[in-house]
PDB file of C-alpha atoms in Angstrom:
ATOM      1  CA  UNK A   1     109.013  65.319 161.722  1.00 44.00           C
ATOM      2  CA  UNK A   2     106.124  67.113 160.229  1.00 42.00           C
ATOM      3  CA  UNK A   3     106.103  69.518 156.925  1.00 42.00           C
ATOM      4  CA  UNK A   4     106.280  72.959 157.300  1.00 42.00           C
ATOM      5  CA  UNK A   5     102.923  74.465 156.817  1.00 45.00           C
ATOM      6  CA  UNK A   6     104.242  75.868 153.374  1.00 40.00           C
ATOM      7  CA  UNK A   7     105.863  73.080 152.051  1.00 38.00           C
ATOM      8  CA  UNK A   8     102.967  72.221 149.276  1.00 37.00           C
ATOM      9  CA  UNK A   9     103.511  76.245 148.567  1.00 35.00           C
ATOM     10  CA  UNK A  10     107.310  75.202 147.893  1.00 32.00           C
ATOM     11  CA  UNK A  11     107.104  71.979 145.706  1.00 33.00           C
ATOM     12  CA  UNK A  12     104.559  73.882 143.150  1.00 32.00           C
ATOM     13  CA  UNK A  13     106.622  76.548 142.822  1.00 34.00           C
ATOM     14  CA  UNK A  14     109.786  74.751 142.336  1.00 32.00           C
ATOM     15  CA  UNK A  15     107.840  72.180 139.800  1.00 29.00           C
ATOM     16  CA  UNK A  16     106.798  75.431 137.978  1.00 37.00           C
ATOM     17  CA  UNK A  17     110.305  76.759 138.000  1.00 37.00           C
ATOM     18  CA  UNK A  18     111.897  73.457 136.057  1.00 38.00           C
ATOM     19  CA  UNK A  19     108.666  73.533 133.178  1.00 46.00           C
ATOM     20  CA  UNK A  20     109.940  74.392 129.777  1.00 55.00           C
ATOM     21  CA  UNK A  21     107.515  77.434 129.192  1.00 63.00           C
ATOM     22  CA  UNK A  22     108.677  80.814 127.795  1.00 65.00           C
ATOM     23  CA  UNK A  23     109.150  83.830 130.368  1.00 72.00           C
ATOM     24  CA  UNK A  24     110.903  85.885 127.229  1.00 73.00           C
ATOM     25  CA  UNK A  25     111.371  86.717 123.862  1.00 80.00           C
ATOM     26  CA  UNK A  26     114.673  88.254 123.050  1.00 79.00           C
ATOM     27  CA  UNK A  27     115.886  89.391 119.575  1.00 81.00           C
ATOM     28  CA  UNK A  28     119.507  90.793 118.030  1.00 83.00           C
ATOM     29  CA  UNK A  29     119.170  94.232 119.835  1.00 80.00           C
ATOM     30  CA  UNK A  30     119.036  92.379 123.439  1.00 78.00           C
ATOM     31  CA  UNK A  31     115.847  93.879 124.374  1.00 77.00           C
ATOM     32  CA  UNK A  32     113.769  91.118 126.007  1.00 74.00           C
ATOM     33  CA  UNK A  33     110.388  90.873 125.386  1.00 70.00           C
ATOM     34  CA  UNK A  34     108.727  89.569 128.757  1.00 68.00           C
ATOM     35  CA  UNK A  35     105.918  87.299 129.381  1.00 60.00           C
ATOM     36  CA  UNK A  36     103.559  89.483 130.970  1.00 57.00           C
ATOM     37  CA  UNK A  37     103.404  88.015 134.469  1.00 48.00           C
ATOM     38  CA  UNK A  38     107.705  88.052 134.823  1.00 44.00           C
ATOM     39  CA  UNK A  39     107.432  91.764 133.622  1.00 45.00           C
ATOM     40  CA  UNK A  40     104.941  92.692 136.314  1.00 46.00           C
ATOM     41  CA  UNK A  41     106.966  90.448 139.106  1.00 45.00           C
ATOM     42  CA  UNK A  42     110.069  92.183 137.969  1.00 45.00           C
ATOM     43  CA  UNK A  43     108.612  95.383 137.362  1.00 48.00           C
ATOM     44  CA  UNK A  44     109.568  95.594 133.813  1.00 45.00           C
ATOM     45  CA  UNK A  45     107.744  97.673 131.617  1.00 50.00           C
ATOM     46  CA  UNK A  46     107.393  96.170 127.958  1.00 46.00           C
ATOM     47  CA  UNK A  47     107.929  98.061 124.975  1.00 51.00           C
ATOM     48  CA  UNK A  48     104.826  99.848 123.793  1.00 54.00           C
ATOM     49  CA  UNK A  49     103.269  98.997 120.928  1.00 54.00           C
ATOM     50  CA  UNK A  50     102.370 102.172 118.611  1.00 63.00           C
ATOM     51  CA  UNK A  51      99.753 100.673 116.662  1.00 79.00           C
ATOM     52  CA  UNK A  52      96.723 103.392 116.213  1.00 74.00           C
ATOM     53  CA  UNK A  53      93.501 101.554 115.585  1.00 80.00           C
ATOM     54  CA  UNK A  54      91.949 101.367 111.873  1.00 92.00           C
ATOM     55  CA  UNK A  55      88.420 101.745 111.549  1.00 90.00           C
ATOM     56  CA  UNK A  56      86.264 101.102 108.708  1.00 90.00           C
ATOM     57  CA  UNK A  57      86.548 103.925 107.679  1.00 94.00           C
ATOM     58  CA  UNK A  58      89.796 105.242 108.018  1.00 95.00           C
ATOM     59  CA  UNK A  59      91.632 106.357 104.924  1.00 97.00           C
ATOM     60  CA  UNK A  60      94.087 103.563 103.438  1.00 97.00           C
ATOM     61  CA  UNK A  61      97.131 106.019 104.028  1.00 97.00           C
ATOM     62  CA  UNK A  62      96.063 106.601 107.918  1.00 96.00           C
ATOM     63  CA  UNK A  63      99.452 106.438 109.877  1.00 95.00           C
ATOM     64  CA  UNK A  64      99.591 103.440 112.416  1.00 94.00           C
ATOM     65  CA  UNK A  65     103.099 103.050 113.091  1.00 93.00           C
ATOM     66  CA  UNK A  66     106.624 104.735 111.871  1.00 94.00           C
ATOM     67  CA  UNK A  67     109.533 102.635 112.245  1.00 94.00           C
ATOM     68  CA  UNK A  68     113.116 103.276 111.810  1.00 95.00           C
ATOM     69  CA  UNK A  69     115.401 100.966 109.679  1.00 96.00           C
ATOM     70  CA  UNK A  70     118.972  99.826 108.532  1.00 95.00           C
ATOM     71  CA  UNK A  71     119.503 101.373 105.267  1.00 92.00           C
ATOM     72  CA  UNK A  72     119.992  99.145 102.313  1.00 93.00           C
ATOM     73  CA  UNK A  73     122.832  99.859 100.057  1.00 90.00           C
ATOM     74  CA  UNK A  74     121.357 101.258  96.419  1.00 87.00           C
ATOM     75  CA  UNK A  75     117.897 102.224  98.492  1.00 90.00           C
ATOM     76  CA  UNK A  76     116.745 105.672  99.609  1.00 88.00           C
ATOM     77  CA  UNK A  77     114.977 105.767 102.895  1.00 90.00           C
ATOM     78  CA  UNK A  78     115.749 104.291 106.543  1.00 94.00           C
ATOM     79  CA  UNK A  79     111.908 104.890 107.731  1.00 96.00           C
ATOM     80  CA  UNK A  80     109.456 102.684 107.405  1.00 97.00           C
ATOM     81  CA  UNK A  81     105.624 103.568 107.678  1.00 97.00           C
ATOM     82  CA  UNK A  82     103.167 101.059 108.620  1.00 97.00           C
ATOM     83  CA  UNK A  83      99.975 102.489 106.688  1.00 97.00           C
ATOM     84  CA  UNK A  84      96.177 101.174 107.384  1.00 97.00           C
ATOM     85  CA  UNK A  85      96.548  99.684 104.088  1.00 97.00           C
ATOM     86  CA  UNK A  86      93.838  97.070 102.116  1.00 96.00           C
ATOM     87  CA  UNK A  87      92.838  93.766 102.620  1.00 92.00           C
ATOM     88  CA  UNK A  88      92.423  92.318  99.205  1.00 86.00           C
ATOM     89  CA  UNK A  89      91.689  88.881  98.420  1.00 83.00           C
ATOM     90  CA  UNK A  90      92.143  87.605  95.174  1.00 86.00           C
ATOM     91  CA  UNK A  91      91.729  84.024  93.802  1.00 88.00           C
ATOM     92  CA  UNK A  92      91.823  83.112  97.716  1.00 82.00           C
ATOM     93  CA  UNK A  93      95.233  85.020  98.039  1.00 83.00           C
ATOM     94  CA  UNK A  94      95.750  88.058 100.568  1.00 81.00           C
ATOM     95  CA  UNK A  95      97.149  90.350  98.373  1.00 86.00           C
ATOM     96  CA  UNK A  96      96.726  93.606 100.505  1.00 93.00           C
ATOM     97  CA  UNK A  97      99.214  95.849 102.469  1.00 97.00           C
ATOM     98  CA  UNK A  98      99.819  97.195 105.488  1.00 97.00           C
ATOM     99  CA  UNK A  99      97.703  96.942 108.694  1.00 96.00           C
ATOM    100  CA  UNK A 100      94.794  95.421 107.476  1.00 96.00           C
ATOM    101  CA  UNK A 101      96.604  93.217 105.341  1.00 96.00           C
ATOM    102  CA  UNK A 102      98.530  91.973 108.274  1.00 96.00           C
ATOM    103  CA  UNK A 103      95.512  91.378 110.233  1.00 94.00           C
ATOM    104  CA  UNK A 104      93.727  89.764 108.095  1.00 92.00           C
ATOM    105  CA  UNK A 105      96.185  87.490 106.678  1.00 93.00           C
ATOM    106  CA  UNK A 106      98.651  87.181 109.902  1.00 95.00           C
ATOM    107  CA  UNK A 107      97.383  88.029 112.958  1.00 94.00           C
ATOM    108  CA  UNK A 108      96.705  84.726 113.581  1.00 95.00           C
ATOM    109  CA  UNK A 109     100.257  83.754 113.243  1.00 96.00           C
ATOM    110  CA  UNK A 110     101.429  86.416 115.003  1.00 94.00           C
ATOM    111  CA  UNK A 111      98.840  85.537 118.064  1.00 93.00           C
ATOM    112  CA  UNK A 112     100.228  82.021 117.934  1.00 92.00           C
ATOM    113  CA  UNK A 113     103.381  83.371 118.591  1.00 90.00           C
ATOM    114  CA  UNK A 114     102.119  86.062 121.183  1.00 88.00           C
ATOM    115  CA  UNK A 115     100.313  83.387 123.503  1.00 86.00           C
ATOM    116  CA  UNK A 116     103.661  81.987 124.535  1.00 82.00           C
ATOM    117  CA  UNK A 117     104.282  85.145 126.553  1.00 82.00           C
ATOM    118  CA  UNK A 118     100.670  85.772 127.209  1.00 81.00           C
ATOM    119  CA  UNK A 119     100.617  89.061 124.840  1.00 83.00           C
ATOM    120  CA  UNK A 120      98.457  90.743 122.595  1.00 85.00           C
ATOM    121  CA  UNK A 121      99.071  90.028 118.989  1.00 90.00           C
ATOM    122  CA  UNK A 122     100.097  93.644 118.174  1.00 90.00           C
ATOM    123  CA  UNK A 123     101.953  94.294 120.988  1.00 87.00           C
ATOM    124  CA  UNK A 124     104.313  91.086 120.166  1.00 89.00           C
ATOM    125  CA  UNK A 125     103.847  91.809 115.972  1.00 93.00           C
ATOM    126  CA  UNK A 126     105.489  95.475 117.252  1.00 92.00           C
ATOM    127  CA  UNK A 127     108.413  94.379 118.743  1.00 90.00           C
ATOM    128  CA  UNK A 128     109.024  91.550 116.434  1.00 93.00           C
ATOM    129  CA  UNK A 129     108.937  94.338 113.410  1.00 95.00           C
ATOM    130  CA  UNK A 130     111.177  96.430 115.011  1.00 92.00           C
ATOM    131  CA  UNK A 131     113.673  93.596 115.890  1.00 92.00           C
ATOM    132  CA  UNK A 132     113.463  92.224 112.066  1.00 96.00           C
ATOM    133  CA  UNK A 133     113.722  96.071 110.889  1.00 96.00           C
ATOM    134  CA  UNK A 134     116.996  97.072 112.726  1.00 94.00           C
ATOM    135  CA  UNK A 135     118.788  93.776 113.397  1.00 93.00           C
ATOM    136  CA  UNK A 136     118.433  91.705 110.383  1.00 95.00           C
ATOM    137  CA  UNK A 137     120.044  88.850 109.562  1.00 95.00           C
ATOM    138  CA  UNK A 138     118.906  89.791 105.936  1.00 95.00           C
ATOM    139  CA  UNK A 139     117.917  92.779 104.312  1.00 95.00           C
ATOM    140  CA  UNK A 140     117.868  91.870 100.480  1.00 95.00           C
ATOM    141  CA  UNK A 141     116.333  94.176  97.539  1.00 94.00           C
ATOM    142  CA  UNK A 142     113.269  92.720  95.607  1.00 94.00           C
ATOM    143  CA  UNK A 143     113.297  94.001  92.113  1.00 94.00           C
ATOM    144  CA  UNK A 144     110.026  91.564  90.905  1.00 94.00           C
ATOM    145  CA  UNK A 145     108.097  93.663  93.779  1.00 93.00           C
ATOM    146  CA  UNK A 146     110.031  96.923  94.367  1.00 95.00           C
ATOM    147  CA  UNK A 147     110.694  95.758  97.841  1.00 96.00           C
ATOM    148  CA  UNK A 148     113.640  95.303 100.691  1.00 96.00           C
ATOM    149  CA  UNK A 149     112.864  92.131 102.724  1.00 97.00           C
ATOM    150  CA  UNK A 150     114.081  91.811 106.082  1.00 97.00           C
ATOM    151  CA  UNK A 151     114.506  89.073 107.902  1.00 97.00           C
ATOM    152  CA  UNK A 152     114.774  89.027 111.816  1.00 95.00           C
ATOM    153  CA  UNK A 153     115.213  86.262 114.557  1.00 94.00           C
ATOM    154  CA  UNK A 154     113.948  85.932 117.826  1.00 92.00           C
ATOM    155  CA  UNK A 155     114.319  83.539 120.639  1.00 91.00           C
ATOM    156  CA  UNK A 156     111.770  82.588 122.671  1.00 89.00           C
ATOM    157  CA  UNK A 157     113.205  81.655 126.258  1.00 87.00           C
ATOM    158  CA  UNK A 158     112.539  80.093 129.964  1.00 82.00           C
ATOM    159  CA  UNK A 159     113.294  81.497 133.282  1.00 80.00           C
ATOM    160  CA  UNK A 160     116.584  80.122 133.368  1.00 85.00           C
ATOM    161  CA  UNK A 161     117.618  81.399 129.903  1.00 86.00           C
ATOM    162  CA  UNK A 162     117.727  78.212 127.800  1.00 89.00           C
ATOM    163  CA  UNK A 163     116.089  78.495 124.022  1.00 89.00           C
ATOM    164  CA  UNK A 164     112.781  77.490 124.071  1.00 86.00           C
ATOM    165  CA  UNK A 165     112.136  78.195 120.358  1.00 89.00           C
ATOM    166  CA  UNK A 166     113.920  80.303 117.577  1.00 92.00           C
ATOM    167  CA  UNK A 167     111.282  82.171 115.411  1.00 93.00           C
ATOM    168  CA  UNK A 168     111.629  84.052 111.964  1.00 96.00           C
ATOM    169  CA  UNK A 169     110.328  87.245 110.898  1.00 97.00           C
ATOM    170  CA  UNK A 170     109.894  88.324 107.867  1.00 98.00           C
ATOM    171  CA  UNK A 171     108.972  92.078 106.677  1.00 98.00           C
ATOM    172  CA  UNK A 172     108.752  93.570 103.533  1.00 97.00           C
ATOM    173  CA  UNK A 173     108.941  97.497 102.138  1.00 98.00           C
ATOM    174  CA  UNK A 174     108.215  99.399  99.739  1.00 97.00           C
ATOM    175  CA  UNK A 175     111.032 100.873  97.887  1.00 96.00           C
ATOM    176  CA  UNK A 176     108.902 103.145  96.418  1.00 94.00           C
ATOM    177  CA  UNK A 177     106.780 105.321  99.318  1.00 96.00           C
ATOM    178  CA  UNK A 178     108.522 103.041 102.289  1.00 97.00           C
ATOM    179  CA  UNK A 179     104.899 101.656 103.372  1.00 97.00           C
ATOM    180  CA  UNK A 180     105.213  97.998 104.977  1.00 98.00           C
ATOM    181  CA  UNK A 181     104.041  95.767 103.224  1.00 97.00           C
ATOM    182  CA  UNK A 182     104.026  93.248 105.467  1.00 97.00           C
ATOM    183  CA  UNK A 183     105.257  91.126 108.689  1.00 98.00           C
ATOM    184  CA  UNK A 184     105.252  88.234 109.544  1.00 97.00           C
ATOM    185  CA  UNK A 185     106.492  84.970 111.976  1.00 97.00           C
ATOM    186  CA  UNK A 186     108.277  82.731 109.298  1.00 96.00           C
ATOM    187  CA  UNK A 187     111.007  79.902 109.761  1.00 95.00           C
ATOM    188  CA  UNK A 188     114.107  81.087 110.681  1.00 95.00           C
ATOM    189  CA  UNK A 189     115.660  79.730 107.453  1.00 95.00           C
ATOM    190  CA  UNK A 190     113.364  81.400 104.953  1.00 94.00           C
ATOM    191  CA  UNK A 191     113.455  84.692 107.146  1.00 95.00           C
ATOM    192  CA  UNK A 192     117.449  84.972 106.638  1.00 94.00           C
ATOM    193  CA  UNK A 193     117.680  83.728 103.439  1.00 89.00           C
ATOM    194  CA  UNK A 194     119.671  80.341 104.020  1.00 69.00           C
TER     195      UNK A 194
END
């Protein structure tokens, strides 16, 4: 009995079916987060990311990105505005705010989280925001810093829905003109506090 003229076709597909590789992210709200070749096989569309560009010499207070927020009991405010913002380094420490901060100082962890589902950095650093924003498994007021932390979760996951990875996010604003500090992947411990 010979093979069907497929049947090397069918074994790689079914080994790549049983690897252990992400083909989602999915947070508290539900919303997945797709690796970009399941989104375009299931004709998905991914959440856009809303992050305008910041140029040299854009103005520090150019808007990039307004998000909404779960309020925080004894804080005004349920917007958050992700600003261009600085990149200051001092004594080796990134002590900015905002979108350059972020960039500068975590766009490399966000990417390292974004290559699991094949993703731009932003796109992923978006999403992740938004999930850490509005589902938090903490939101806690800073007095040292005049900020609200949150702290988000996501799940990173494979085809057949099993947890590939769980992933913190932390995200810090400004009680004081509600510009974002900053966001980034953290340890799901340190993220929610425990």
């Amino acid at each position: 009995m010979s093979a069907p003229a497929n049947a090397a076709q069918t074994e790689t597909e079914n080994f790549v079916e049983t690897q252990t590789t992400p083909a989602y992210a999915v947070g508290k709200s539900g919303e997945r987060f797709y690796f970009e070749n399941v989104a375009q096989k299931l004709g998905v569309g991914q959440p856009a990311a809303y992050w305008s560009p910041c140029g040299v010499f854009d103005k520090n207070e150019k808007l990039v990105r307004t998000f909404n927020r779960q309020a925080v009991k004894g804080v005004s405010g349920r917007t958050a505005y992700l600003r261009c913002g600085t990149n200051k380094v001092i004594n080796g420490d990134n002590v900015g705010w905002g979108y350059r901060h972020i960039k500068a100082g975590h766009m490399n962890d966000w990417n390292n989280q974004a290559v699991y589902l094949g993703v731009n950095w932003r796109e992923f650093a978006d999403w992740a925001t938004n999930e850490a924003l509005n589902w938090p498994c903490l939101k806690k007021y800073q007095s040292s810093n005049k900020t609200v932390r949150y702290g988000g979760v996501y799940e990173l996951r494979d085809s057949r829905d099993r947890i590939f990875k769980r992933v913190g996010v932390t995200t810090a604003v400004s009680t004081t003109n509600s510009r974002i500090i900053t966001s980034h992947p953290d340890s799901v411990s340190r993220a929610c506090g425990k």
